[in-house]
Structures are given as C-alpha cells and as structure tokens.
Short mmCIF file of C-alpha atoms in Angstrom, two decimals:
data_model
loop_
_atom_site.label_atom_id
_atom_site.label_comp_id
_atom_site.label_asym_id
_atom_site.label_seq_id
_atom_site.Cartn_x
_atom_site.Cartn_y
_atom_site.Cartn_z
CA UNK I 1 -1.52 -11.81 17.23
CA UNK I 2 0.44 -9.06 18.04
CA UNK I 3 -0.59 -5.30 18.06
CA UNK I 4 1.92 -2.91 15.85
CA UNK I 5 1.62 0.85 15.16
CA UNK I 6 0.82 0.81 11.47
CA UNK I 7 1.63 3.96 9.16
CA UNK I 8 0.08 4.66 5.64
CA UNK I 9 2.13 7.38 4.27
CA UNK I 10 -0.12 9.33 1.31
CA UNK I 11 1.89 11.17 -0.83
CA UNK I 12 0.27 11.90 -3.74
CA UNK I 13 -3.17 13.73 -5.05
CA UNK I 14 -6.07 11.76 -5.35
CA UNK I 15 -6.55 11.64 -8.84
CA UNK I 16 -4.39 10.93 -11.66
CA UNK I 17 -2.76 8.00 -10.01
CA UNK I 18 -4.06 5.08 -8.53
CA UNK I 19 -2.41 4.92 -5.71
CA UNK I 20 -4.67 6.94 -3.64
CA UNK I 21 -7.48 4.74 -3.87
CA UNK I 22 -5.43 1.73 -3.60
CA UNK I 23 -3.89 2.81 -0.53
CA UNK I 24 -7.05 3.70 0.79
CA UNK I 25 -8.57 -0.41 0.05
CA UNK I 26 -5.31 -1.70 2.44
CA UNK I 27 -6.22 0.74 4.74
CA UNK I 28 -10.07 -0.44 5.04
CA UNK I 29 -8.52 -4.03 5.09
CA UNK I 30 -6.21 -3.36 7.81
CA UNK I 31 -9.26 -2.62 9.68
CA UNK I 32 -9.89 -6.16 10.70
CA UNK I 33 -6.40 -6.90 11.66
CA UNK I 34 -7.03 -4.98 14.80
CA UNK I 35 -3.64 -2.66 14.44
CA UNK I 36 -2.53 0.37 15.62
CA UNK I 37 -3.64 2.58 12.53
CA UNK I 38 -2.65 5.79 11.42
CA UNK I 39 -2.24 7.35 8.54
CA UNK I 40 -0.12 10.79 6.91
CA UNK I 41 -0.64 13.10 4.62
CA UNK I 42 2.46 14.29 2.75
CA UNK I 43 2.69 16.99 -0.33
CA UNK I 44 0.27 16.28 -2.67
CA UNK I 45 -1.64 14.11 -0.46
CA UNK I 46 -2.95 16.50 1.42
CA UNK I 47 -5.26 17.11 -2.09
CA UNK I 48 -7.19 13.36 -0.74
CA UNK I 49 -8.72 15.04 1.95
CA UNK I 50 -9.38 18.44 0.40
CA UNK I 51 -13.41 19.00 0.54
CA UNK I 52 -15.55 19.44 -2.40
CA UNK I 53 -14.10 16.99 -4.66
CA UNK I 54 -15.87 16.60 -7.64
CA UNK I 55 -14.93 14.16 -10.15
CA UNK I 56 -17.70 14.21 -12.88
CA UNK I 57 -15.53 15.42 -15.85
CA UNK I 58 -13.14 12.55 -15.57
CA UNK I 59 -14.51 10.10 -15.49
CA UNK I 60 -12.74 8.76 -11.94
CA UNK I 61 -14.98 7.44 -8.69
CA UNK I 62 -14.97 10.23 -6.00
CA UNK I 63 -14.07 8.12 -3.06
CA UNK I 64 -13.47 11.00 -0.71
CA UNK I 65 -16.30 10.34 1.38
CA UNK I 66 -14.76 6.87 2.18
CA UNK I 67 -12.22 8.76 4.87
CA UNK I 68 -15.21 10.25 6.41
CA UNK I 69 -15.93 6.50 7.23
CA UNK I 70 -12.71 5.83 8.50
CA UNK I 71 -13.75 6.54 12.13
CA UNK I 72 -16.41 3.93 12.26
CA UNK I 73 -13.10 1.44 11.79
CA UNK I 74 -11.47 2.99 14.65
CA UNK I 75 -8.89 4.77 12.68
CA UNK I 76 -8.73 8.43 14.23
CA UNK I 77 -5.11 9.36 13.65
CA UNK I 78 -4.85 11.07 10.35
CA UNK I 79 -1.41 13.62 10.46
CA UNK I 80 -1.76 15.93 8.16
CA UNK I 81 1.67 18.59 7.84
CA UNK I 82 0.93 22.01 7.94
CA UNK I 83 3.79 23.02 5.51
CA UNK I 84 2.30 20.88 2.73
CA UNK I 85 -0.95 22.51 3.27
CA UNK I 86 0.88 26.29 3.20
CA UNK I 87 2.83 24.95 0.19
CA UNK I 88 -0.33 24.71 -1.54
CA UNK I 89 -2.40 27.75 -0.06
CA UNK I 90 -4.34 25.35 2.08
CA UNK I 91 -5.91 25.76 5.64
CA UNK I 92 -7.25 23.42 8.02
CA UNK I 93 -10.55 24.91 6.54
CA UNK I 94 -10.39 23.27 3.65
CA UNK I 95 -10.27 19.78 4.49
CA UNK I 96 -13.00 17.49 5.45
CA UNK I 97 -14.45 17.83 8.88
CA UNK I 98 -13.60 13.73 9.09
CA UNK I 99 -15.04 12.84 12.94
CA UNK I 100 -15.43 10.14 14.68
CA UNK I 101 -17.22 8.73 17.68
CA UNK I 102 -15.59 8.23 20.79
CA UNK I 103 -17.44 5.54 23.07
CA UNK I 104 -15.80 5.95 25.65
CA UNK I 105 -16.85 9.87 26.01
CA UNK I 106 -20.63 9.44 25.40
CA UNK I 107 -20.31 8.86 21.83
CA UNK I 108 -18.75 12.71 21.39
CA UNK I 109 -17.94 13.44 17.99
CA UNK I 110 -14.08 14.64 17.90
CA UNK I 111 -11.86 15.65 14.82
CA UNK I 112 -9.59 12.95 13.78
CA UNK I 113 -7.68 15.23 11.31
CA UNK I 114 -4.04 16.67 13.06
CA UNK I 115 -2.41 19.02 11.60
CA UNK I 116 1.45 19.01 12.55
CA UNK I 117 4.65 20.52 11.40
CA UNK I 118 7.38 19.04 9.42
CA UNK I 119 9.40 17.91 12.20
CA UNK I 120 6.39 16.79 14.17
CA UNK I 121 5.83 14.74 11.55
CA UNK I 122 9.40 12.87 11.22
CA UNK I 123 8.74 12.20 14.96
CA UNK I 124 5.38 10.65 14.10
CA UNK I 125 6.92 8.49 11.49
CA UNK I 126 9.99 7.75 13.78
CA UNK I 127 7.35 6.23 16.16
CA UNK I 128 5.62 3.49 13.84
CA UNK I 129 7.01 -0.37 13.49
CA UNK I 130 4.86 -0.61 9.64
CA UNK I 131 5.82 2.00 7.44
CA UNK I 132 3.00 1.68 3.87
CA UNK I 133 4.38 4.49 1.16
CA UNK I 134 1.98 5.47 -1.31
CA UNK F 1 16.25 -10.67 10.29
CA UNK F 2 12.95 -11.73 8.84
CA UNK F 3 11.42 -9.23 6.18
CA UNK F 4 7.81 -8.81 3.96
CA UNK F 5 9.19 -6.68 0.48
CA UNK F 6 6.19 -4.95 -0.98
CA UNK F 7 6.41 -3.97 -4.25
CA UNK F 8 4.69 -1.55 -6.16
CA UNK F 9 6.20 -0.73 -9.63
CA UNK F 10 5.60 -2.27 -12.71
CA UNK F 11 8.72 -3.99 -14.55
CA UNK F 12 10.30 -1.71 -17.00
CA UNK F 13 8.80 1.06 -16.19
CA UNK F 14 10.33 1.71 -12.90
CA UNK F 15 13.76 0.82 -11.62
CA UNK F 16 11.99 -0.11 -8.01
CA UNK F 17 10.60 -3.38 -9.54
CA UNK F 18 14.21 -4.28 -10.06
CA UNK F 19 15.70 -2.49 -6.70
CA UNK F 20 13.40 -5.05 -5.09
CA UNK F 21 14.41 -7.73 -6.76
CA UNK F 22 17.86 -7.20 -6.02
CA UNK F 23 17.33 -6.38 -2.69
CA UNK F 24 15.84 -10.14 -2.12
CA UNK F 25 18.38 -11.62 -3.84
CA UNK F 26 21.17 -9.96 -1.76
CA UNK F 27 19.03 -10.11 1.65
CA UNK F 28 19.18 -13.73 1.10
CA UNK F 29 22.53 -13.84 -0.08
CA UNK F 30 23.46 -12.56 3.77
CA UNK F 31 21.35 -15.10 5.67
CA UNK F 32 18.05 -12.85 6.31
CA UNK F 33 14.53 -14.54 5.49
CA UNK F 34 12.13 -13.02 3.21
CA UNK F 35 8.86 -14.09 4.69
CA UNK F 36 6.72 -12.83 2.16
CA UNK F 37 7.06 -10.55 -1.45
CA UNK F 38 3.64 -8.48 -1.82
CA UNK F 39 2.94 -7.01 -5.35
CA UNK F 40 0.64 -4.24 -5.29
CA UNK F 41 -0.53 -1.50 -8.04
CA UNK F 42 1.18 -2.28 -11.27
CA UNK F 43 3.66 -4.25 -9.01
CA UNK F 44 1.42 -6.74 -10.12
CA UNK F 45 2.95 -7.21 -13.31
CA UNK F 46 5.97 -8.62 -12.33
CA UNK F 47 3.96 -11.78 -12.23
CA UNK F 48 2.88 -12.42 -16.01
CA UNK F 49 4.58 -14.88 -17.92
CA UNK F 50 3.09 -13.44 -21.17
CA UNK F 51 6.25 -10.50 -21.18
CA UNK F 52 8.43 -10.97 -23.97
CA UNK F 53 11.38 -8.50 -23.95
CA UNK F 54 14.03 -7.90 -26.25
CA UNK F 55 16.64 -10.64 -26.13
CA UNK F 56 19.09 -8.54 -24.85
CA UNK F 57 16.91 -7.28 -22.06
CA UNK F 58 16.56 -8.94 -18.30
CA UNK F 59 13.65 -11.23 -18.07
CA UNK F 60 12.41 -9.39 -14.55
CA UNK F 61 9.09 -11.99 -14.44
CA UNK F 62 11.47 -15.11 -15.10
CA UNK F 63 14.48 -14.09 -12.55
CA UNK F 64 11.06 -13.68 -9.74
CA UNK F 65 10.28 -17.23 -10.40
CA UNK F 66 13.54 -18.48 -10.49
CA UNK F 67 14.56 -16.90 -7.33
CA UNK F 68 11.28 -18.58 -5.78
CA UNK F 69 11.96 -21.94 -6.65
CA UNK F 70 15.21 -21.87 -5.30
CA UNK F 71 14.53 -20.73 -1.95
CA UNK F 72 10.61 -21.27 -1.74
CA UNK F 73 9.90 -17.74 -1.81
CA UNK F 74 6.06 -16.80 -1.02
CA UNK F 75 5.07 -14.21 -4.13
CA UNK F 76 1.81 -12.95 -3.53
CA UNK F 77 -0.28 -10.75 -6.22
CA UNK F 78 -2.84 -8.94 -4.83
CA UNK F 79 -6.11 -9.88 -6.16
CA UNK F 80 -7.73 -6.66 -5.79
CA UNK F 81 -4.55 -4.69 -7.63
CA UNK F 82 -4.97 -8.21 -10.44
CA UNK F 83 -8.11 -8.18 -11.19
CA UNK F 84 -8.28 -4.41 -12.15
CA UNK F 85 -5.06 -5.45 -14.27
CA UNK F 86 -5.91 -8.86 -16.35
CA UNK F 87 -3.65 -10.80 -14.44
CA UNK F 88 -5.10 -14.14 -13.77
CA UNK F 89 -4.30 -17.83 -12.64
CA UNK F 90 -6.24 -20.47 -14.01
CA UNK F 91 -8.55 -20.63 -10.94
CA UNK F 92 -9.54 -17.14 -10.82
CA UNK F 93 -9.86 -16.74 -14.66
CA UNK F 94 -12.36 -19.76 -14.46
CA UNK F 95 -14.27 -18.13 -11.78
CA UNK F 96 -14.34 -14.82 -13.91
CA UNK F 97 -15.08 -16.84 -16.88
CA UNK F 98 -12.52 -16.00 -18.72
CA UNK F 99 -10.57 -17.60 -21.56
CA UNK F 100 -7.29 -17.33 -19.90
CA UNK F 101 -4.52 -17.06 -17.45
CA UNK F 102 -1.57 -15.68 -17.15
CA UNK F 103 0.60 -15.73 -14.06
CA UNK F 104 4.02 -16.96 -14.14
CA UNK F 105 5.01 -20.59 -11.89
CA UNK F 106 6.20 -19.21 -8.19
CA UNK F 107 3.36 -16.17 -7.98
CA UNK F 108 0.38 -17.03 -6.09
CA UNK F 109 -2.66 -14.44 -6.17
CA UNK F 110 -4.37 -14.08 -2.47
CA UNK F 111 -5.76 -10.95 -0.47
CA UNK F 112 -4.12 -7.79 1.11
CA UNK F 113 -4.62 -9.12 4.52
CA UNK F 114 -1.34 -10.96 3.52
CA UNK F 115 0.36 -7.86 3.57
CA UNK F 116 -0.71 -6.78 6.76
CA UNK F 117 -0.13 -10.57 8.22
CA UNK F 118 3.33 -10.17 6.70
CA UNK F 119 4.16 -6.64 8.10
CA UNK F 120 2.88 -8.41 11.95
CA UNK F 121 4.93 -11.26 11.45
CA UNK F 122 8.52 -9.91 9.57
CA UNK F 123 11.17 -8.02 11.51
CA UNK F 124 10.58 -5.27 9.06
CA UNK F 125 8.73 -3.97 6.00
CA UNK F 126 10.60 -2.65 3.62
CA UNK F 127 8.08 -0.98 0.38
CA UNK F 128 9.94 -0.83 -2.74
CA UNK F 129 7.66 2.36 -5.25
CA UNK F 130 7.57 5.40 -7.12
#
C-alpha cells in the first residue's frame, strides 16, 4: 500500500469537546497503517499537550499521558506554533517533555515536540497529501 | 478525481453535515467518484433513521440514503464515534445486547482504519466540521 504524509490538525482544548480525544483514537489507529504521521497543534490545541492536566472535578478521562506514548508508534512529528502558545502566555516549558526513542541512534531519547512559527507552519501543512481537522 | 468526505457534524446542528452532503451530490453531479463518506463525532448521526423533523424541514438522514442507493455510495459510521452515541445496526445491538437498532438503509458501521484506507486510496480528503 502506498506511504502518504498524514496530518492531524488539533485545534481545539482538550476538554469540553470531544474532539480531542477522538482525534487522538484515529491517530493511535493510523498507527498500523504504516503512514507518514504527523500531527499540529493550532490555537486552543496547544491546551492538549499542556502538562499537569488534572481532570478530577469534571468528571472527564485525563488522556494526556496517551501523547507521551505516541513515540512508541513511531509518531515523532508533533508541530506545535509558537504564536498560539504566546497567544496564550505559554512557553515551550509548559508542555510535556513527549520523547521518543530513536533506534537507529542507540535508543537516544529526543524531543518530538517542534515548536514553529505561523508561517512555518502553513509550509508544514502545504507539505502533507491527508489533511484530518479536529 | 476520486475523493473520501469525512464528516464530522451532527445534522441540524451544524450547517457542515449539510455542506457535505451537497458537496457529494454536486462532486458526483461533475463525474468525480466518492470512494468512501466517513462519519465521525456526532457526524454519526446523520445515520439514524429514528429523526423525525418538522414536515417542512429537509430529511438530512433520508437524502444520505437516497443518494447511496442511487450511486452505491459506501457510508461508513464509525463504530468507536457509534457506540459512545446509541447508534446501532441490528448486528452490533445484538452483540451489545441491546433491544434495538437504529441505523438508516445505505449506512454501514465499520472501523476508523476505513478512514485512513480511504484517505490512501482517494485522490483527496476533503473533512467537512466545526
């Protein structure tokens, strides 16, 4: 089967709407389609991989550790813009540390978060075939 | 050109459940092939064939499985998105042990893998959401 850059654009904060969670299932499904995965992280979105989420007075499943897992599926490429984070008073800081293993360096643990600017990212995007929106 | 429509609105509540409608309609209307419609989130809902709106209202469920029978459209519901939803065909709702179903003729519920075998195979992917 053919090989296609895949993009899952995350738009929106992790709780209050599904789609955040529901984005991140396709995502872990896409997995064993053996794609060209990456995935952005757009206004609000930037919120799904903001650390210390804590979700016990609502009632909602705190899924954020599920992008820390992300790397174990070989998905490494998550662009995150640096204008939504400044939007929001956010640094690189604090966002998950997600990692992941690269086997062919020894197993050396490198950052798979990216932080680029807006136009960056439209070149990003403008390099896919799949665009997902959530 | 060959294309997989996801959609990911509810009927009614958005206008992108009936942008994508329309969209397949008029993509076929020019020639193109729709290899595959994915519902996803509420999108989902597009598939019952328990909605009842007011008489002078589109039927957005009906015109879906219209347009499928007349050009043997693949409809697919995501299971996942379904299940968290109540919207069942008689196969899964005996599995779940439940007392009954309720997709509309044309829908078929399957995994998300046939989005992403959809997105591989089509020309293009065009997602139709809030």
């Amino acid at each position: 089967m053919a090989t296609k850059k895949f993009m899952y654009v995350n738009r929106k904060a992790p709780y209050g709407t599904v789609y955040a969670l529901e984005s991140l299932e396709v995502v872990l499904i896409a997995a064993a389609f053996e794609q060209d995965v990456s995935l952005a992280f757009i206004d609000d979105g930037v919120y799904q991989i903001a650390k210390g989420q804590n979700t016990d007075g609502i009632g909602m499943k705190n899924f954020s550790a599920t992008y820390n897992a992300l790397g174990d599926y070989e998905i490494n490429k998550l662009y995150v813009e640096k204008e939504s984070l400044e939007e929001r008073g956010l640094t690189e800081d604090d966002l998950m540390p997600i990692m992941w293993e690269d086997e062919d360096d020894d197993w050396a643990e490198k950052p798979s978060i990216r932080i680029v600017s807006r136009a960056e990212m439209a070149n990003v995007l403008a390099d896919q075939d799949v665009h997902y929106s959530f | 050109m060959k294309y997989t429509v996801m959609v990911n609105e509810g009927p009614y509540q958005h206008q992108s459940a009936d942008s994508a409608l329309q969209f397949v309609r008029a993509a076929l209307a020019k020639g193109h092939e729709i290899f595959r419609v994915f519902f996803y989130h509420d999108g989902v809902n597009n598939g019952t064939r328990l909605a009842v709106p007011p008489k002078d209202d589109r039927l957005l469920q009906q015109e879906w499985s219209d347009l499928a029978k007349e050009h043997d459209l693949d409809l697919v519901i995501c299971i996942a998105a379904a299940q968290r939803r109540g919207l069942m065909d008689a196969d899964e709702a005996k599995r779940q042990g439940l007392d009954a179903d309720n997709i509309i003729e044309g829908f078929r519920i399957s995994g998300l893998g046939q989005l992403i075998e959809g997105s591989i195979q089509s020309d293009r992917t065009i997602v139709f959401g809030d």
